[in-house]
Amino acid sequence: MPKRRALTPALSGRFAGRTFLLAAWLATSLLAVSAPVSAQTPTDPGRANTLLPAAPGVLATQALPTSTITNTRVGAGDVLRVTVFGQPDLSAEVGVNEKGTIAVALVGNVPVAGLTVGEVATRIADALRNGGYLLRPEVSVEAIQVRSQMVSVLGEVRQPGRYPIPGRLTVLELLATAGGLTEQADASVTLLRRPDRAEGAAGGDGERIPVRLGDSTGLPERTPLDVELRTGDVVYVDRKKLFYIHGEVNRPGAYPMEPGMTVMRAIAIGGGMNLRASARRIDINRTVDGVPQPPVRSGLAAPVQPGDVVFVNESLF
């Protein structure tokens, strides 16, 4: 079998040069093909093949601003953004003063208290047209800060705080806006409503309106949750009321209260009595006004109150 001859230096150099040109052509072709894709990805020229992080907040979900509320009623303390299309000198952010008016260029003070942002835009446009400043003014108004029409939600909700009233807001909608209830929330809420001016003059303390979130089946009732909120209302979601059962039961611990709770029902929730339990030696430990009371021997039909500790004693025989 003939032996292969080694390449001479001249042939080796010529072969290497062709190989280099072929590799360069392939690299250029690949770059040309991938250019549209790589052009969509920002890179740092100082750091080859390193992706730059996105600008802060670009990929984050932003909360809707209050300017998206188009039917809210305007009142003192609100801040409005007035835009007159084609007239940047007439566009500005203005505040509603205590008299319920805003200052508009050329027009002066415009009363806006009690109007929706759409009605405010119409009133400003009419003032500019009737004053002879613009023939066909196009005005847009946004509420960028709503301070006059506010309600509060406190207690066992995921995002307690103050929220604007976008025209009409019910208890159910407010709870949804606040992120919903926590796992420790009670099955009922309390609506605290300040008295009207006439009632306040007579020394009224306002109203405490209980609103139940659900019945024994856990299903909410829509009608009581559709109570329309007013400015200054406070919705308070209390912590879930518990009772405690210990002693000779299969699942001792703390459990949420139910309407009409009895000792028998409490024992059933606690997994029932074990073989050492005595149905005649059941005590209820209760605290009244922060003072612990002596244990009371109770039967299976005795009522159980929030905070009670039901203790099932061991049988003597």
mmCIF file with all atom_site columns, N, CA and C in Angstrom, residues 257-292:
data_model
loop_
_atom_site.group_PDB
_atom_site.id
_atom_site.type_symbol
_atom_site.label_atom_id
_atom_site.label_alt_id
_atom_site.label_comp_id
_atom_site.label_asym_id
_atom_site.label_entity_id
_atom_site.label_seq_id
_atom_site.pdbx_PDB_ins_code
_atom_site.Cartn_x
_atom_site.Cartn_y
_atom_site.Cartn_z
_atom_site.occupancy
_atom_site.B_iso_or_equiv
_atom_site.pdbx_formal_charge
_atom_site.auth_seq_id
_atom_site.auth_comp_id
_atom_site.auth_asym_id
_atom_site.auth_atom_id
_atom_site.pdbx_PDB_model_num
ATOM 1   N N  . MET A 1 257 ? -65.955 29.300 64.852 1.00 0.00 ? 257 MET A N  1
ATOM 2   C CA . MET A 1 257 ? -67.311 29.218 65.381 1.00 0.00 ? 257 MET A CA 1
ATOM 3   C C  . MET A 1 257 ? -68.319 29.031 64.253 1.00 0.00 ? 257 MET A C  1
ATOM 4   N N  . GLU A 1 258 ? -69.447 28.417 64.635 1.00 0.00 ? 258 GLU A N  1
ATOM 5   C CA . GLU A 1 258 ? -70.581 28.265 63.742 1.00 0.00 ? 258 GLU A CA 1
ATOM 6   C C  . GLU A 1 258 ? -71.822 28.800 64.446 1.00 0.00 ? 258 GLU A C  1
ATOM 7   N N  . PRO A 1 259 ? -72.826 29.245 63.689 1.00 0.00 ? 259 PRO A N  1
ATOM 8   C CA . PRO A 1 259 ? -74.071 29.696 64.341 1.00 0.00 ? 259 PRO A CA 1
ATOM 9   C C  . PRO A 1 259 ? -74.715 28.562 65.121 1.00 0.00 ? 259 PRO A C  1
ATOM 10  N N  . GLY A 1 260 ? -75.161 28.867 66.348 1.00 0.00 ? 260 GLY A N  1
ATOM 11  C CA . GLY A 1 260 ? -75.819 27.864 67.179 1.00 0.00 ? 260 GLY A CA 1
ATOM 12  C C  . GLY A 1 260 ? -74.896 26.761 67.663 1.00 0.00 ? 260 GLY A C  1
ATOM 13  N N  . MET A 1 261 ? -73.641 27.088 67.892 1.00 0.00 ? 261 MET A N  1
ATOM 14  C CA . MET A 1 261 ? -72.672 26.084 68.324 1.00 0.00 ? 261 MET A CA 1
ATOM 15  C C  . MET A 1 261 ? -73.038 25.536 69.704 1.00 0.00 ? 261 MET A C  1
ATOM 16  N N  . THR A 1 262 ? -72.998 24.203 69.837 1.00 0.00 ? 262 THR A N  1
ATOM 17  C CA . THR A 1 262 ? -73.236 23.528 71.101 1.00 0.00 ? 262 THR A CA 1
ATOM 18  C C  . THR A 1 262 ? -72.039 22.645 71.440 1.00 0.00 ? 262 THR A C  1
ATOM 19  N N  . VAL A 1 263 ? -72.058 22.105 72.649 1.00 0.00 ? 263 VAL A N  1
ATOM 20  C CA . VAL A 1 263 ? -70.975 21.223 73.078 1.00 0.00 ? 263 VAL A CA 1
ATOM 21  C C  . VAL A 1 263 ? -70.932 19.976 72.202 1.00 0.00 ? 263 VAL A C  1
ATOM 22  N N  . MET A 1 264 ? -72.096 19.446 71.862 1.00 0.00 ? 264 MET A N  1
ATOM 23  C CA . MET A 1 264 ? -72.133 18.241 71.014 1.00 0.00 ? 264 MET A CA 1
ATOM 24  C C  . MET A 1 264 ? -71.497 18.520 69.652 1.00 0.00 ? 264 MET A C  1
ATOM 25  N N  . ARG A 1 265 ? -71.830 19.679 69.064 1.00 0.00 ? 265 ARG A N  1
ATOM 26  C CA . ARG A 1 265 ? -71.258 20.023 67.773 1.00 0.00 ? 265 ARG A CA 1
ATOM 27  C C  . ARG A 1 265 ? -69.757 20.262 67.890 1.00 0.00 ? 265 ARG A C  1
ATOM 28  N N  . ALA A 1 266 ? -69.322 20.878 68.978 1.00 0.00 ? 266 ALA A N  1
ATOM 29  C CA . ALA A 1 266 ? -67.897 21.121 69.187 1.00 0.00 ? 266 ALA A CA 1
ATOM 30  C C  . ALA A 1 266 ? -67.126 19.813 69.281 1.00 0.00 ? 266 ALA A C  1
ATOM 31  N N  . ILE A 1 267 ? -67.708 18.828 69.978 1.00 0.00 ? 267 ILE A N  1
ATOM 32  C CA . ILE A 1 267 ? -67.044 17.527 70.093 1.00 0.00 ? 267 ILE A CA 1
ATOM 33  C C  . ILE A 1 267 ? -66.986 16.841 68.729 1.00 0.00 ? 267 ILE A C  1
ATOM 34  N N  . ALA A 1 268 ? -68.051 16.975 67.953 1.00 0.00 ? 268 ALA A N  1
ATOM 35  C CA . ALA A 1 268 ? -68.058 16.361 66.622 1.00 0.00 ? 268 ALA A CA 1
ATOM 36  C C  . ALA A 1 268 ? -66.988 16.990 65.736 1.00 0.00 ? 268 ALA A C  1
ATOM 37  N N  . ILE A 1 269 ? -66.832 18.305 65.807 1.00 0.00 ? 269 ILE A N  1
ATOM 38  C CA . ILE A 1 269 ? -65.800 18.966 65.025 1.00 0.00 ? 269 ILE A CA 1
ATOM 39  C C  . ILE A 1 269 ? -64.415 18.516 65.477 1.00 0.00 ? 269 ILE A C  1
ATOM 40  N N  . GLY A 1 270 ? -64.277 18.255 66.766 1.00 0.00 ? 270 GLY A N  1
ATOM 41  C CA . GLY A 1 270 ? -63.006 17.785 67.307 1.00 0.00 ? 270 GLY A CA 1
ATOM 42  C C  . GLY A 1 270 ? -62.744 16.312 67.087 1.00 0.00 ? 270 GLY A C  1
ATOM 43  N N  . GLY A 1 271 ? -63.510 15.674 66.209 1.00 0.00 ? 271 GLY A N  1
ATOM 44  C CA . GLY A 1 271 ? -63.263 14.275 65.886 1.00 0.00 ? 271 GLY A CA 1
ATOM 45  C C  . GLY A 1 271 ? -63.952 13.278 66.783 1.00 0.00 ? 271 GLY A C  1
ATOM 46  N N  . GLY A 1 272 ? -64.796 13.752 67.694 1.00 0.00 ? 272 GLY A N  1
ATOM 47  C CA . GLY A 1 272 ? -65.502 12.857 68.603 1.00 0.00 ? 272 GLY A CA 1
ATOM 48  C C  . GLY A 1 272 ? -64.663 12.460 69.810 1.00 0.00 ? 272 GLY A C  1
ATOM 49  N N  . MET A 1 273 ? -65.324 11.841 70.796 1.00 0.00 ? 273 MET A N  1
ATOM 50  C CA . MET A 1 273 ? -64.633 11.428 72.016 1.00 0.00 ? 273 MET A CA 1
ATOM 51  C C  . MET A 1 273 ? -63.941 10.085 71.812 1.00 0.00 ? 273 MET A C  1
ATOM 52  N N  . ASN A 1 274 ? -62.807 9.926  72.493 1.00 0.00 ? 274 ASN A N  1
ATOM 53  C CA . ASN A 1 274 ? -62.116 8.646  72.423 1.00 0.00 ? 274 ASN A CA 1
ATOM 54  C C  . ASN A 1 274 ? -62.654 7.691  73.479 1.00 0.00 ? 274 ASN A C  1
ATOM 55  N N  . LEU A 1 275 ? -62.034 6.517  73.611 1.00 0.00 ? 275 LEU A N  1
ATOM 56  C CA . LEU A 1 275 ? -62.550 5.479  74.507 1.00 0.00 ? 275 LEU A CA 1
ATOM 57  C C  . LEU A 1 275 ? -62.410 5.857  75.970 1.00 0.00 ? 275 LEU A C  1
ATOM 58  N N  . ARG A 1 276 ? -61.530 6.806  76.295 1.00 0.00 ? 276 ARG A N  1
ATOM 59  C CA . ARG A 1 276 ? -61.327 7.175  77.706 1.00 0.00 ? 276 ARG A CA 1
ATOM 60  C C  . ARG A 1 276 ? -62.231 8.310  78.151 1.00 0.00 ? 276 ARG A C  1
ATOM 61  N N  . ALA A 1 277 ? -63.002 8.888  77.235 1.00 0.00 ? 277 ALA A N  1
ATOM 62  C CA . ALA A 1 277 ? -63.780 10.090 77.545 1.00 0.00 ? 277 ALA A CA 1
ATOM 63  C C  . ALA A 1 277 ? -65.034 9.762  78.345 1.00 0.00 ? 277 ALA A C  1
ATOM 64  N N  . SER A 1 278 ? -65.475 10.768 79.077 1.00 0.00 ? 278 SER A N  1
ATOM 65  C CA . SER A 1 278 ? -66.716 10.672 79.844 1.00 0.00 ? 278 SER A CA 1
ATOM 66  C C  . SER A 1 278 ? -67.667 11.751 79.343 1.00 0.00 ? 278 SER A C  1
ATOM 67  N N  . ALA A 1 279 ? -68.849 11.335 78.855 1.00 0.00 ? 279 ALA A N  1
ATOM 68  C CA . ALA A 1 279 ? -69.835 12.295 78.359 1.00 0.00 ? 279 ALA A CA 1
ATOM 69  C C  . ALA A 1 279 ? -70.479 13.081 79.481 1.00 0.00 ? 279 ALA A C  1
ATOM 70  N N  . ARG A 1 280 ? -70.272 12.657 80.738 1.00 0.00 ? 280 ARG A N  1
ATOM 71  C CA . ARG A 1 280 ? -70.857 13.360 81.881 1.00 0.00 ? 280 ARG A CA 1
ATOM 72  C C  . ARG A 1 280 ? -69.875 14.305 82.561 1.00 0.00 ? 280 ARG A C  1
ATOM 73  N N  . ARG A 1 281 ? -68.644 14.320 82.107 1.00 0.00 ? 281 ARG A N  1
ATOM 74  C CA . ARG A 1 281 ? -67.630 15.168 82.756 1.00 0.00 ? 281 ARG A CA 1
ATOM 75  C C  . ARG A 1 281 ? -67.001 16.087 81.700 1.00 0.00 ? 281 ARG A C  1
ATOM 76  N N  . ILE A 1 282 ? -67.838 17.024 81.232 1.00 0.00 ? 282 ILE A N  1
ATOM 77  C CA . ILE A 1 282 ? -67.409 18.003 80.229 1.00 0.00 ? 282 ILE A CA 1
ATOM 78  C C  . ILE A 1 282 ? -67.476 19.391 80.860 1.00 0.00 ? 282 ILE A C  1
ATOM 79  N N  . ASP A 1 283 ? -66.378 20.111 80.829 1.00 0.00 ? 283 ASP A N  1
ATOM 80  C CA . ASP A 1 283 ? -66.302 21.449 81.425 1.00 0.00 ? 283 ASP A CA 1
ATOM 81  C C  . ASP A 1 283 ? -66.114 22.508 80.335 1.00 0.00 ? 283 ASP A C  1
ATOM 82  N N  . ILE A 1 284 ? -66.691 23.674 80.593 1.00 0.00 ? 284 ILE A N  1
ATOM 83  C CA . ILE A 1 284 ? -66.505 24.845 79.727 1.00 0.00 ? 284 ILE A CA 1
ATOM 84  C C  . ILE A 1 284 ? -65.749 25.910 80.514 1.00 0.00 ? 284 ILE A C  1
ATOM 85  N N  . ASN A 1 285 ? -64.610 26.297 79.981 1.00 0.00 ? 285 ASN A N  1
ATOM 86  C CA . ASN A 1 285 ? -63.817 27.371 80.581 1.00 0.00 ? 285 ASN A CA 1
ATOM 87  C C  . ASN A 1 285 ? -64.050 28.648 79.770 1.00 0.00 ? 285 ASN A C  1
ATOM 88  N N  . ARG A 1 286 ? -64.544 29.686 80.434 1.00 0.00 ? 286 ARG A N  1
ATOM 89  C CA . ARG A 1 286 ? -64.961 30.904 79.746 1.00 0.00 ? 286 ARG A CA 1
ATOM 90  C C  . ARG A 1 286 ? -64.313 32.118 80.393 1.00 0.00 ? 286 ARG A C  1
ATOM 91  N N  . THR A 1 287 ? -64.011 33.119 79.559 1.00 0.00 ? 287 THR A N  1
ATOM 92  C CA . THR A 1 287 ? -63.447 34.377 80.035 1.00 0.00 ? 287 THR A CA 1
ATOM 93  C C  . THR A 1 287 ? -64.454 35.488 79.785 1.00 0.00 ? 287 THR A C  1
ATOM 94  N N  . VAL A 1 288 ? -64.768 36.256 80.829 1.00 0.00 ? 288 VAL A N  1
ATOM 95  C CA . VAL A 1 288 ? -65.737 37.340 80.740 1.00 0.00 ? 288 VAL A CA 1
ATOM 96  C C  . VAL A 1 288 ? -65.030 38.645 81.057 1.00 0.00 ? 288 VAL A C  1
ATOM 97  N N  . ASP A 1 289 ? -65.023 39.565 80.099 1.00 0.00 ? 289 ASP A N  1
ATOM 98  C CA . ASP A 1 289 ? -64.378 40.872 80.261 1.00 0.00 ? 289 ASP A CA 1
ATOM 99  C C  . ASP A 1 289 ? -62.910 40.724 80.663 1.00 0.00 ? 289 ASP A C  1
ATOM 100 N N  . GLY A 1 290 ? -62.258 39.731 80.077 1.00 0.00 ? 290 GLY A N  1
ATOM 101 C CA . GLY A 1 290 ? -60.843 39.524 80.347 1.00 0.00 ? 290 GLY A CA 1
ATOM 102 C C  . GLY A 1 290 ? -60.548 38.780 81.645 1.00 0.00 ? 290 GLY A C  1
ATOM 103 N N  . VAL A 1 291 ? -61.582 38.356 82.370 1.00 0.00 ? 291 VAL A N  1
ATOM 104 C CA . VAL A 1 291 ? -61.384 37.652 83.650 1.00 0.00 ? 291 VAL A CA 1
ATOM 105 C C  . VAL A 1 291 ? -61.778 36.185 83.470 1.00 0.00 ? 291 VAL A C  1
ATOM 106 N N  . PRO A 1 292 ? -60.862 35.251 83.649 1.00 0.00 ? 292 PRO A N  1
ATOM 107 C CA . PRO A 1 292 ? -61.219 33.823 83.546 1.00 0.00 ? 292 PRO A CA 1
ATOM 108 C C  . PRO A 1 292 ? -62.205 33.427 84.633 1.00 0.00 ? 292 PRO A C  1
#
